[in-house]
Amino acid sequence: CSTLYMHAKPNNTESGVPNSSNNNQDSLANIKGLVGSIQRLLGLQKPSRNSKYSLLEFDPSSSPSEFENEEDVPVVLVVGATGRTGQIVVRKLLLRGFKVRVLVRDLFSSTLDKLPSAVDFVKGDLRDPVSRLQDYLSGVDKVVCLVGARSEEEMEDVELNGLQNLIEAFHNVRVQEFGATESTKITLFKFTRDGDIDYWEQPKDEVGERLASAGLVAKPPRVKFFLNEKKNAVFVGKVFEKYNGVAEVFVEPEVCNLRGFSGLIMRVIGDGKTYTVGITSGEEMKAQGIVYRASFKTELGKWLTVRLPFSSFVPTLEKQPQLRVKNAPELDRSDIRRVSIQYCKPSDKPAERKSAEGAAAAAVAAA
């Protein structure tokens, strides 16, 4: 359900006698205001900056959550929640269904009245010891820091040392709760989330289709990528070439810098075959047709957590995944241009693979 806040505007009168012209104008203004408020609640109109019904005055505690499962709702700690920006961020998080915890210096009514009752208040200070900050961060999934020093004397303690302590405490808590390998990660794609699957594309090979129709080459790979009834992304690839060929779906992000991360994690269920993740990084590697690949084997009908360290990705040729490129630079994690999920045709001729590998390396070195 949605909550609609309204206010009554008194009629303009002179000597106790209502002015009919002003009454008509006020009635019309009230009707327009009511229609506008309903449109905003339905998402048909954006509220103006001068709107009386600002986000600061709206209590979203009864708003429906965007998370279907209560257990999946992340807990967000907001530091600096009592400031104007902080109050807006808290209400936006609640509107989206997050559980919100706020760190405040005191629990006076003047502080509590600034925020909705749906938040969880924790009394503390950013300048507290790391061990105390860890208590505040227990069970927290995300942190939003909007704190600002109240004076120049506080600036170093709050905005520098305090922020460093907050980061250290959050990392410590994550390591304690999930282990070192799970302590810091970001979700790139969650296919139960609306729209994530729409970023992925399938290659189009019009020339290959024409040549195949003329009987000159094998048909290009066929790919299906869709959401099933449980909102799991399903990848189906079929390759018609005898020794080579790649069926894939891919995404080309505008900006993707994964320099501070050590690898990719996926949850998959498969048919027992081996699949591949391909990464293209940097303009030069993309121009040379070099793709860094790492493979993983699935188990029939069993969910697996697949971990692919970036160090395990091997430079290969785009069209021939079994051909490793020698002397290629290390994968540049700071400039990811393309990520793909692939089914690559297994090679049945290891002797030919070895000889072709050298030829491929020489061709790349000369380019």
mmCIF file of C-alpha atoms in Angstrom:
data_model
loop_
_atom_site.group_PDB
_atom_site.id
_atom_site.type_symbol
_atom_site.label_atom_id
_atom_site.label_comp_id
_atom_site.label_asym_id
_atom_site.label_seq_id
_atom_site.Cartn_x
_atom_site.Cartn_y
_atom_site.Cartn_z
ATOM 1 C CA CYS A 1 0.000 0.000 0.000
ATOM 2 C CA SER A 2 1.016 3.619 -0.419
ATOM 3 C CA THR A 3 0.563 6.539 1.909
ATOM 4 C CA LEU A 4 -0.760 9.845 0.642
ATOM 5 C CA TYR A 5 -0.099 12.906 2.750
ATOM 6 C CA MET A 6 -2.519 15.812 2.210
ATOM 7 C CA HIS A 7 -3.028 19.195 3.800
ATOM 8 C CA ALA A 8 -6.049 21.506 3.848
ATOM 9 C CA LYS A 9 -5.602 25.033 2.619
ATOM 10 C CA PRO A 10 -7.913 27.634 4.212
ATOM 11 C CA ASN A 11 -10.133 29.709 1.965
ATOM 12 C CA ASN A 12 -9.207 33.366 1.444
ATOM 13 C CA THR A 13 -11.874 35.554 3.029
ATOM 14 C CA GLU A 14 -12.465 39.204 3.494
ATOM 15 C CA SER A 15 -14.508 40.358 6.480
ATOM 16 C CA GLY A 16 -15.702 36.810 7.010
ATOM 17 C CA VAL A 17 -17.278 36.631 3.524
ATOM 18 C CA PRO A 18 -15.790 33.922 1.230
ATOM 19 C CA ASN A 19 -14.421 35.158 -2.091
ATOM 20 C CA SER A 20 -15.982 32.954 -4.774
ATOM 21 C CA SER A 21 -13.231 33.689 -7.298
ATOM 22 C CA ASN A 22 -10.514 32.719 -4.832
ATOM 23 C CA ASN A 23 -12.522 29.669 -3.760
ATOM 24 C CA ASN A 24 -12.676 28.454 -7.362
ATOM 25 C CA GLN A 25 -8.947 28.978 -7.787
ATOM 26 C CA ASP A 26 -8.188 27.194 -4.526
ATOM 27 C CA SER A 27 -10.441 24.271 -5.441
ATOM 28 C CA LEU A 28 -8.788 23.947 -8.832
ATOM 29 C CA ALA A 29 -5.328 24.131 -7.234
ATOM 30 C CA ASN A 30 -6.291 21.461 -4.688
ATOM 31 C CA ILE A 31 -7.588 19.164 -7.424
ATOM 32 C CA LYS A 32 -4.404 19.628 -9.471
ATOM 33 C CA GLY A 33 -2.314 18.982 -6.380
ATOM 34 C CA LEU A 34 -4.239 15.795 -5.600
ATOM 35 C CA VAL A 35 -3.892 14.510 -9.173
ATOM 36 C CA GLY A 36 -0.175 15.322 -9.154
ATOM 37 C CA SER A 37 0.334 13.508 -5.850
ATOM 38 C CA ILE A 38 -1.415 10.392 -7.168
ATOM 39 C CA GLN A 39 0.678 10.496 -10.347
ATOM 40 C CA ARG A 40 3.861 10.723 -8.314
ATOM 41 C CA LEU A 41 2.883 7.773 -6.157
ATOM 42 C CA LEU A 42 2.177 5.725 -9.285
ATOM 43 C CA GLY A 43 5.538 6.712 -10.764
ATOM 44 C CA LEU A 44 3.944 8.746 -13.561
ATOM 45 C CA GLN A 45 5.360 12.079 -12.484
ATOM 46 C CA LYS A 46 8.553 13.091 -10.750
ATOM 47 C CA PRO A 47 8.161 15.308 -7.679
ATOM 48 C CA SER A 48 9.391 18.867 -8.116
ATOM 49 C CA ARG A 49 12.158 20.247 -5.939
ATOM 50 C CA ASN A 50 9.713 22.569 -4.232
ATOM 51 C CA SER A 51 7.123 19.872 -3.586
ATOM 52 C CA LYS A 52 5.689 19.941 -0.079
ATOM 53 C CA TYR A 53 5.618 16.148 -0.071
ATOM 54 C CA SER A 54 9.399 15.762 -0.137
ATOM 55 C CA LEU A 55 11.209 12.548 0.601
ATOM 56 C CA LEU A 56 12.310 14.027 3.928
ATOM 57 C CA GLU A 57 8.670 14.084 5.081
ATOM 58 C CA PHE A 58 7.722 10.632 3.815
ATOM 59 C CA ASP A 59 7.831 7.632 6.128
ATOM 60 C CA PRO A 60 8.330 4.556 3.901
ATOM 61 C CA SER A 61 8.061 1.932 6.648
ATOM 62 C CA SER A 62 4.850 0.513 5.118
ATOM 63 C CA SER A 63 6.165 0.504 1.529
ATOM 64 C CA PRO A 64 6.399 -2.945 -0.138
ATOM 65 C CA SER A 65 9.887 -4.426 -0.392
ATOM 66 C CA GLU A 66 11.533 -5.285 -3.717
ATOM 67 C CA PHE A 67 13.004 -8.427 -2.117
ATOM 68 C CA GLU A 68 10.776 -11.483 -2.408
ATOM 69 C CA ASN A 69 12.486 -13.480 0.342
ATOM 70 C CA GLU A 70 12.885 -11.820 3.742
ATOM 71 C CA GLU A 71 16.099 -13.760 4.326
ATOM 72 C CA ASP A 72 17.697 -12.173 1.242
ATOM 73 C CA VAL A 73 17.174 -8.571 2.401
ATOM 74 C CA PRO A 74 20.592 -6.920 2.901
ATOM 75 C CA VAL A 75 21.306 -4.920 6.062
ATOM 76 C CA VAL A 76 22.789 -1.491 5.328
ATOM 77 C CA LEU A 77 24.596 0.578 7.943
ATOM 78 C CA VAL A 78 24.321 4.317 7.276
ATOM 79 C CA VAL A 79 26.863 6.544 9.004
ATOM 80 C CA GLY A 80 25.913 10.211 8.994
ATOM 81 C CA ALA A 81 22.212 9.435 8.673
ATOM 82 C CA THR A 82 20.944 12.486 10.574
ATOM 83 C CA GLY A 83 22.225 14.991 8.003
ATOM 84 C CA ARG A 84 19.992 16.145 5.184
ATOM 85 C CA THR A 85 21.629 13.849 2.619
ATOM 86 C CA GLY A 86 21.683 11.011 5.121
ATOM 87 C CA GLN A 87 17.964 11.321 5.827
ATOM 88 C CA ILE A 88 17.183 11.125 2.108
ATOM 89 C CA VAL A 89 19.456 8.088 1.616
ATOM 90 C CA VAL A 90 17.868 6.268 4.568
ATOM 91 C CA ARG A 91 14.363 6.763 3.194
ATOM 92 C CA LYS A 92 15.402 5.691 -0.299
ATOM 93 C CA LEU A 93 16.951 2.507 1.095
ATOM 94 C CA LEU A 94 13.783 1.739 3.044
ATOM 95 C CA LEU A 95 11.648 2.424 -0.014
ATOM 96 C CA ARG A 96 13.669 -0.175 -1.920
ATOM 97 C CA GLY A 97 13.185 -2.717 0.857
ATOM 98 C CA PHE A 98 16.592 -2.731 2.547
ATOM 99 C CA LYS A 99 16.954 -3.176 6.288
ATOM 100 C CA VAL A 100 18.634 -0.040 7.594
ATOM 101 C CA ARG A 101 20.820 0.391 10.663
ATOM 102 C CA VAL A 102 22.057 3.880 11.564
ATOM 103 C CA LEU A 103 25.018 4.879 13.702
ATOM 104 C CA VAL A 104 24.176 7.955 15.810
ATOM 105 C CA ARG A 105 26.071 9.761 18.559
ATOM 106 C CA ASP A 106 23.096 9.923 20.912
ATOM 107 C CA LEU A 107 19.569 8.580 21.330
ATOM 108 C CA PHE A 108 17.860 11.855 22.238
ATOM 109 C CA SER A 109 14.359 12.419 20.859
ATOM 110 C CA SER A 110 15.712 15.252 18.684
ATOM 111 C CA THR A 111 17.899 12.658 16.937
ATOM 112 C CA LEU A 112 15.332 9.853 16.757
ATOM 113 C CA ASP A 113 12.670 12.166 15.299
ATOM 114 C CA LYS A 114 14.816 12.850 12.226
ATOM 115 C CA LEU A 115 14.520 9.282 10.945
ATOM 116 C CA PRO A 116 11.697 6.769 10.364
ATOM 117 C CA SER A 117 10.864 4.317 13.118
ATOM 118 C CA ALA A 118 11.674 1.420 10.770
ATOM 119 C CA VAL A 119 15.429 1.895 11.190
ATOM 120 C CA ASP A 120 17.597 0.174 13.794
ATOM 121 C CA PHE A 121 19.445 2.748 15.917
ATOM 122 C CA VAL A 122 22.956 2.050 17.247
ATOM 123 C CA LYS A 123 24.640 4.505 19.598
ATOM 124 C CA GLY A 124 28.290 5.036 18.764
ATOM 125 C CA ASP A 125 30.865 7.241 17.108
ATOM 126 C CA LEU A 126 33.062 6.827 14.070
ATOM 127 C CA ARG A 127 36.020 7.694 16.293
ATOM 128 C CA ASP A 128 35.404 4.670 18.521
ATOM 129 C CA PRO A 129 38.041 1.886 18.561
ATOM 130 C CA VAL A 130 37.954 -0.675 15.758
ATOM 131 C CA SER A 131 36.787 -3.363 18.185
ATOM 132 C CA ARG A 132 33.719 -1.277 19.046
ATOM 133 C CA LEU A 133 33.026 -0.492 15.392
ATOM 134 C CA GLN A 134 33.048 -4.223 14.693
ATOM 135 C CA ASP A 135 30.163 -4.634 17.154
ATOM 136 C CA TYR A 136 28.156 -2.022 15.251
ATOM 137 C CA LEU A 137 28.886 -3.787 11.952
ATOM 138 C CA SER A 138 27.930 -7.309 12.993
ATOM 139 C CA GLY A 139 25.457 -8.734 10.478
ATOM 140 C CA VAL A 140 25.820 -5.762 8.112
ATOM 141 C CA ASP A 141 26.042 -6.420 4.359
ATOM 142 C CA LYS A 142 26.694 -2.911 3.056
ATOM 143 C CA VAL A 143 27.901 0.419 4.458
ATOM 144 C CA VAL A 144 27.008 3.931 3.320
ATOM 145 C CA CYS A 145 29.252 6.583 4.856
ATOM 146 C CA LEU A 146 27.938 10.162 4.632
ATOM 147 C CA VAL A 147 29.645 11.569 7.686
ATOM 148 C CA GLY A 148 31.220 15.003 7.709
ATOM 149 C CA ALA A 149 33.341 16.727 10.326
ATOM 150 C CA ARG A 150 31.561 19.389 12.356
ATOM 151 C CA SER A 151 34.712 21.479 12.657
ATOM 152 C CA GLU A 152 38.226 21.688 11.274
ATOM 153 C CA GLU A 153 39.546 20.159 14.493
ATOM 154 C CA GLU A 154 37.442 17.026 13.883
ATOM 155 C CA MET A 155 38.298 16.678 10.204
ATOM 156 C CA GLU A 156 41.310 14.372 10.535
ATOM 157 C CA ASP A 157 39.779 12.254 13.296
ATOM 158 C CA VAL A 158 36.434 11.791 11.508
ATOM 159 C CA GLU A 159 36.984 11.990 7.766
ATOM 160 C CA LEU A 160 40.407 10.315 7.659
ATOM 161 C CA ASN A 161 41.092 8.164 10.703
ATOM 162 C CA GLY A 162 37.428 7.400 11.353
ATOM 163 C CA LEU A 163 36.819 6.278 7.786
ATOM 164 C CA GLN A 164 39.938 4.097 7.792
ATOM 165 C CA ASN A 165 38.832 2.465 11.040
ATOM 166 C CA LEU A 166 35.358 1.877 9.602
ATOM 167 C CA ILE A 167 36.814 0.118 6.542
ATOM 168 C CA GLU A 168 39.128 -1.987 8.689
ATOM 169 C CA ALA A 169 36.307 -2.969 11.052
ATOM 170 C CA PHE A 170 33.967 -3.902 8.194
ATOM 171 C CA HIS A 171 36.634 -6.038 6.562
ATOM 172 C CA ASN A 172 37.393 -7.771 9.872
ATOM 173 C CA VAL A 173 33.718 -8.574 10.422
ATOM 174 C CA ARG A 174 33.298 -9.929 6.899
ATOM 175 C CA VAL A 175 36.327 -12.185 7.317
ATOM 176 C CA GLN A 176 35.010 -13.455 10.661
ATOM 177 C CA GLU A 177 31.537 -14.164 9.269
ATOM 178 C CA PHE A 178 32.333 -15.484 5.786
ATOM 179 C CA GLY A 179 36.032 -16.252 5.623
ATOM 180 C CA ALA A 180 38.772 -14.464 3.724
ATOM 181 C CA THR A 181 37.656 -15.624 0.266
ATOM 182 C CA GLU A 182 34.113 -14.283 0.699
ATOM 183 C CA SER A 183 34.855 -11.155 2.709
ATOM 184 C CA THR A 184 34.892 -8.636 -0.129
ATOM 185 C CA LYS A 185 32.884 -9.156 -3.292
ATOM 186 C CA ILE A 186 30.408 -7.358 -5.517
ATOM 187 C CA THR A 187 27.512 -8.812 -7.483
ATOM 188 C CA LEU A 188 28.009 -8.261 -11.204
ATOM 189 C CA PHE A 189 24.862 -10.068 -12.354
ATOM 190 C CA LYS A 190 21.951 -11.528 -10.469
ATOM 191 C CA PHE A 191 19.532 -12.977 -12.981
ATOM 192 C CA THR A 192 16.592 -12.967 -10.561
ATOM 193 C CA ARG A 193 16.949 -9.184 -10.679
ATOM 194 C CA ASP A 194 14.806 -7.582 -13.379
ATOM 195 C CA GLY A 195 16.760 -6.500 -16.443
ATOM 196 C CA ASP A 196 20.115 -8.182 -15.739
ATOM 197 C CA ILE A 197 19.660 -10.774 -18.486
ATOM 198 C CA ASP A 198 18.900 -8.018 -21.011
ATOM 199 C CA TYR A 199 22.554 -6.885 -20.926
ATOM 200 C CA TRP A 200 23.653 -10.147 -22.537
ATOM 201 C CA GLU A 201 23.865 -10.594 -26.311
ATOM 202 C CA GLN A 202 24.356 -13.372 -28.829
ATOM 203 C CA PRO A 203 26.860 -13.086 -31.695
ATOM 204 C CA LYS A 204 25.480 -12.608 -35.193
ATOM 205 C CA ASP A 205 27.364 -14.247 -38.050
ATOM 206 C CA GLU A 206 25.554 -13.285 -41.255
ATOM 207 C CA VAL A 207 28.534 -14.182 -43.461
ATOM 208 C CA GLY A 208 28.795 -17.606 -41.841
ATOM 209 C CA GLU A 209 25.077 -18.189 -42.383
ATOM 210 C CA ARG A 210 25.432 -17.420 -46.109
ATOM 211 C CA LEU A 211 28.462 -19.650 -46.522
ATOM 212 C CA ALA A 212 26.727 -22.451 -44.618
ATOM 213 C CA SER A 213 23.621 -22.156 -46.792
ATOM 214 C CA ALA A 214 25.877 -22.558 -49.841
ATOM 215 C CA GLY A 215 27.395 -25.690 -48.307
ATOM 216 C CA LEU A 216 30.883 -24.185 -48.031
ATOM 217 C CA VAL A 217 31.255 -24.317 -44.233
ATOM 218 C CA ALA A 218 29.504 -25.782 -41.222
ATOM 219 C CA LYS A 219 26.583 -23.905 -39.767
ATOM 220 C CA PRO A 220 27.442 -21.217 -37.187
ATOM 221 C CA PRO A 221 26.808 -22.129 -33.542
ATOM 222 C CA ARG A 222 23.247 -21.932 -32.235
ATOM 223 C CA VAL A 223 22.677 -20.298 -28.866
ATOM 224 C CA LYS A 224 19.731 -19.828 -26.531
ATOM 225 C CA PHE A 225 19.919 -17.691 -23.392
ATOM 226 C CA PHE A 226 16.736 -17.202 -21.401
ATOM 227 C CA LEU A 227 15.139 -17.175 -17.960
ATOM 228 C CA ASN A 228 13.289 -20.290 -16.844
ATOM 229 C CA GLU A 229 10.254 -20.317 -14.568
ATOM 230 C CA LYS A 230 12.496 -20.050 -11.496
ATOM 231 C CA LYS A 231 14.264 -16.989 -12.938
ATOM 232 C CA ASN A 232 17.514 -18.852 -13.474
ATOM 233 C CA ALA A 233 19.428 -17.930 -16.601
ATOM 234 C CA VAL A 234 19.701 -20.926 -18.932
ATOM 235 C CA PHE A 235 22.497 -21.143 -21.526
ATOM 236 C CA VAL A 236 22.152 -23.676 -24.348
ATOM 237 C CA GLY A 237 24.865 -23.817 -27.013
ATOM 238 C CA LYS A 238 25.321 -26.116 -29.995
ATOM 239 C CA VAL A 239 28.421 -26.247 -32.199
ATOM 240 C CA PHE A 240 28.345 -27.847 -35.681
ATOM 241 C CA GLU A 241 32.046 -27.696 -36.564
ATOM 242 C CA LYS A 242 33.998 -30.912 -36.045
ATOM 243 C CA TYR A 243 37.080 -29.674 -34.197
ATOM 244 C CA ASN A 244 36.519 -25.996 -33.465
ATOM 245 C CA GLY A 245 33.690 -23.588 -32.829
ATOM 246 C CA VAL A 246 32.402 -21.551 -29.908
ATOM 247 C CA ALA A 247 28.811 -21.029 -28.826
ATOM 248 C CA GLU A 248 28.610 -18.044 -26.507
ATOM 249 C CA VAL A 249 26.644 -15.231 -24.956
ATOM 250 C CA PHE A 250 28.451 -12.067 -23.963
ATOM 251 C CA VAL A 251 28.158 -8.702 -22.276
ATOM 252 C CA GLU A 252 30.182 -5.586 -23.129
ATOM 253 C CA PRO A 253 30.145 -3.221 -20.141
ATOM 254 C CA GLU A 254 30.818 0.464 -20.678
ATOM 255 C CA VAL A 255 33.139 0.609 -17.667
ATOM 256 C CA CYS A 256 34.390 -2.406 -15.714
ATOM 257 C CA ASN A 257 37.388 -2.096 -13.414
ATOM 258 C CA LEU A 258 38.014 -5.236 -11.341
ATOM 259 C CA ARG A 259 41.581 -4.377 -10.404
ATOM 260 C CA GLY A 260 40.973 -4.808 -6.680
ATOM 261 C CA PHE A 261 39.424 -8.282 -7.052
ATOM 262 C CA SER A 262 41.025 -11.688 -7.408
ATOM 263 C CA GLY A 263 38.492 -13.654 -9.462
ATOM 264 C CA LEU A 264 34.917 -14.509 -10.389
ATOM 265 C CA ILE A 265 32.382 -16.603 -8.479
ATOM 266 C CA MET A 266 29.352 -18.253 -10.112
ATOM 267 C CA ARG A 267 26.517 -20.486 -8.982
ATOM 268 C CA VAL A 268 25.785 -23.004 -11.731
ATOM 269 C CA ILE A 269 23.930 -26.241 -12.419
ATOM 270 C CA GLY A 270 24.713 -28.120 -15.596
ATOM 271 C CA ASP A 271 24.666 -31.258 -17.692
ATOM 272 C CA GLY A 272 28.101 -32.607 -16.798
ATOM 273 C CA LYS A 273 29.911 -30.865 -19.674
ATOM 274 C CA THR A 274 32.743 -28.343 -19.481
ATOM 275 C CA TYR A 275 32.044 -24.656 -20.043
ATOM 276 C CA THR A 276 34.251 -21.602 -20.330
ATOM 277 C CA VAL A 277 34.288 -17.979 -19.208
ATOM 278 C CA GLY A 278 36.036 -15.627 -21.610
ATOM 279 C CA ILE A 279 37.330 -12.142 -20.808
ATOM 280 C CA THR A 280 38.602 -9.556 -23.255
ATOM 281 C CA SER A 281 40.537 -6.677 -21.721
ATOM 282 C CA GLY A 282 42.128 -3.606 -23.223
ATOM 283 C CA GLU A 283 41.760 -2.164 -26.696
ATOM 284 C CA GLU A 284 44.968 -3.760 -27.964
ATOM 285 C CA MET A 285 44.037 -7.302 -26.902
ATOM 286 C CA LYS A 286 40.563 -6.831 -28.353
ATOM 287 C CA ALA A 287 42.012 -5.694 -31.688
ATOM 288 C CA GLN A 288 44.339 -8.727 -31.805
ATOM 289 C CA GLY A 289 41.472 -11.113 -31.101
ATOM 290 C CA ILE A 290 42.935 -12.396 -27.827
ATOM 291 C CA VAL A 291 40.507 -13.763 -25.230
ATOM 292 C CA TYR A 292 41.529 -14.862 -21.736
ATOM 293 C CA ARG A 293 39.686 -18.076 -20.877
ATOM 294 C CA ALA A 294 39.120 -20.276 -17.844
ATOM 295 C CA SER A 295 37.060 -23.464 -17.917
ATOM 296 C CA PHE A 296 34.937 -25.231 -15.335
ATOM 297 C CA LYS A 297 33.244 -28.629 -15.325
ATOM 298 C CA THR A 298 29.621 -29.020 -14.252
ATOM 299 C CA GLU A 299 27.936 -31.956 -12.533
ATOM 300 C CA LEU A 300 24.695 -33.328 -13.864
ATOM 301 C CA GLY A 301 21.754 -31.846 -11.972
ATOM 302 C CA LYS A 302 23.855 -30.480 -9.092
ATOM 303 C CA TRP A 303 24.333 -26.862 -8.025
ATOM 304 C CA LEU A 304 27.984 -25.856 -7.738
ATOM 305 C CA THR A 305 29.847 -22.748 -6.622
ATOM 306 C CA VAL A 306 32.492 -22.151 -9.281
ATOM 307 C CA ARG A 307 35.516 -20.024 -8.386
ATOM 308 C CA LEU A 308 37.712 -18.768 -11.213
ATOM 309 C CA PRO A 309 40.799 -16.823 -10.058
ATOM 310 C CA PHE A 310 41.958 -14.264 -12.586
ATOM 311 C CA SER A 311 45.356 -15.966 -12.471
ATOM 312 C CA SER A 312 43.765 -19.059 -14.045
ATOM 313 C CA PHE A 313 42.635 -17.225 -17.202
ATOM 314 C CA VAL A 314 44.781 -18.214 -20.187
ATOM 315 C CA PRO A 315 45.292 -16.026 -23.309
ATOM 316 C CA THR A 316 43.821 -17.756 -26.385
ATOM 317 C CA LEU A 317 42.675 -16.884 -29.885
ATOM 318 C CA GLU A 318 39.094 -15.701 -30.145
ATOM 319 C CA LYS A 319 38.013 -18.186 -32.826
ATOM 320 C CA GLN A 320 40.228 -21.054 -31.657
ATOM 321 C CA PRO A 321 39.976 -21.415 -27.883
ATOM 322 C CA GLN A 322 42.314 -24.403 -27.731
ATOM 323 C CA LEU A 323 45.222 -22.349 -29.136
ATOM 324 C CA ARG A 324 47.161 -20.658 -26.339
ATOM 325 C CA VAL A 325 48.925 -17.404 -27.196
ATOM 326 C CA LYS A 326 52.492 -17.264 -25.930
ATOM 327 C CA ASN A 327 54.133 -14.112 -24.575
ATOM 328 C CA ALA A 328 50.784 -12.375 -24.126
ATOM 329 C CA PRO A 329 50.612 -9.854 -21.272
ATOM 330 C CA GLU A 330 48.791 -10.637 -18.043
ATOM 331 C CA LEU A 331 45.046 -10.075 -17.981
ATOM 332 C CA ASP A 332 44.364 -6.381 -17.385
ATOM 333 C CA ARG A 333 41.623 -6.426 -14.733
ATOM 334 C CA SER A 334 41.295 -2.642 -14.757
ATOM 335 C CA ASP A 335 39.909 -2.493 -18.302
ATOM 336 C CA ILE A 336 37.421 -5.319 -18.897
ATOM 337 C CA ARG A 337 35.844 -4.889 -22.335
ATOM 338 C CA ARG A 338 33.867 -8.106 -22.721
ATOM 339 C CA VAL A 339 32.791 -11.096 -20.596
ATOM 340 C CA SER A 340 31.306 -14.228 -22.156
ATOM 341 C CA ILE A 341 29.934 -17.624 -21.183
ATOM 342 C CA GLN A 342 30.959 -20.225 -23.749
ATOM 343 C CA TYR A 343 30.639 -23.801 -24.829
ATOM 344 C CA CYS A 344 33.776 -24.672 -26.821
ATOM 345 C CA LYS A 345 34.001 -27.717 -29.063
ATOM 346 C CA PRO A 346 36.535 -30.178 -27.562
ATOM 347 C CA SER A 347 39.567 -30.826 -29.727
ATOM 348 C CA ASP A 348 40.070 -34.471 -30.734
ATOM 349 C CA LYS A 349 43.436 -33.913 -32.438
ATOM 350 C CA PRO A 350 46.142 -33.043 -29.878
ATOM 351 C CA ALA A 351 48.930 -33.335 -32.468
ATOM 352 C CA GLU A 352 47.338 -30.759 -34.733
ATOM 353 C CA ARG A 353 46.599 -28.599 -31.699
ATOM 354 C CA LYS A 354 50.287 -28.497 -30.748
ATOM 355 C CA SER A 355 51.534 -27.533 -34.209
ATOM 356 C CA ALA A 356 48.838 -24.931 -34.700
ATOM 357 C CA GLU A 357 49.674 -23.397 -31.325
ATOM 358 C CA GLY A 358 53.123 -22.385 -32.485
ATOM 359 C CA ALA A 359 51.796 -20.906 -35.693
ATOM 360 C CA ALA A 360 49.250 -18.891 -33.771
ATOM 361 C CA ALA A 361 51.896 -17.490 -31.409
ATOM 362 C CA ALA A 362 54.089 -16.455 -34.325
ATOM 363 C CA ALA A 363 51.190 -14.740 -36.073
ATOM 364 C CA VAL A 364 50.291 -12.739 -32.977
ATOM 365 C CA ALA A 365 53.898 -11.708 -32.335
ATOM 366 C CA ALA A 366 54.218 -10.401 -35.872
ATOM 367 C CA ALA A 367 50.940 -8.431 -35.745
#
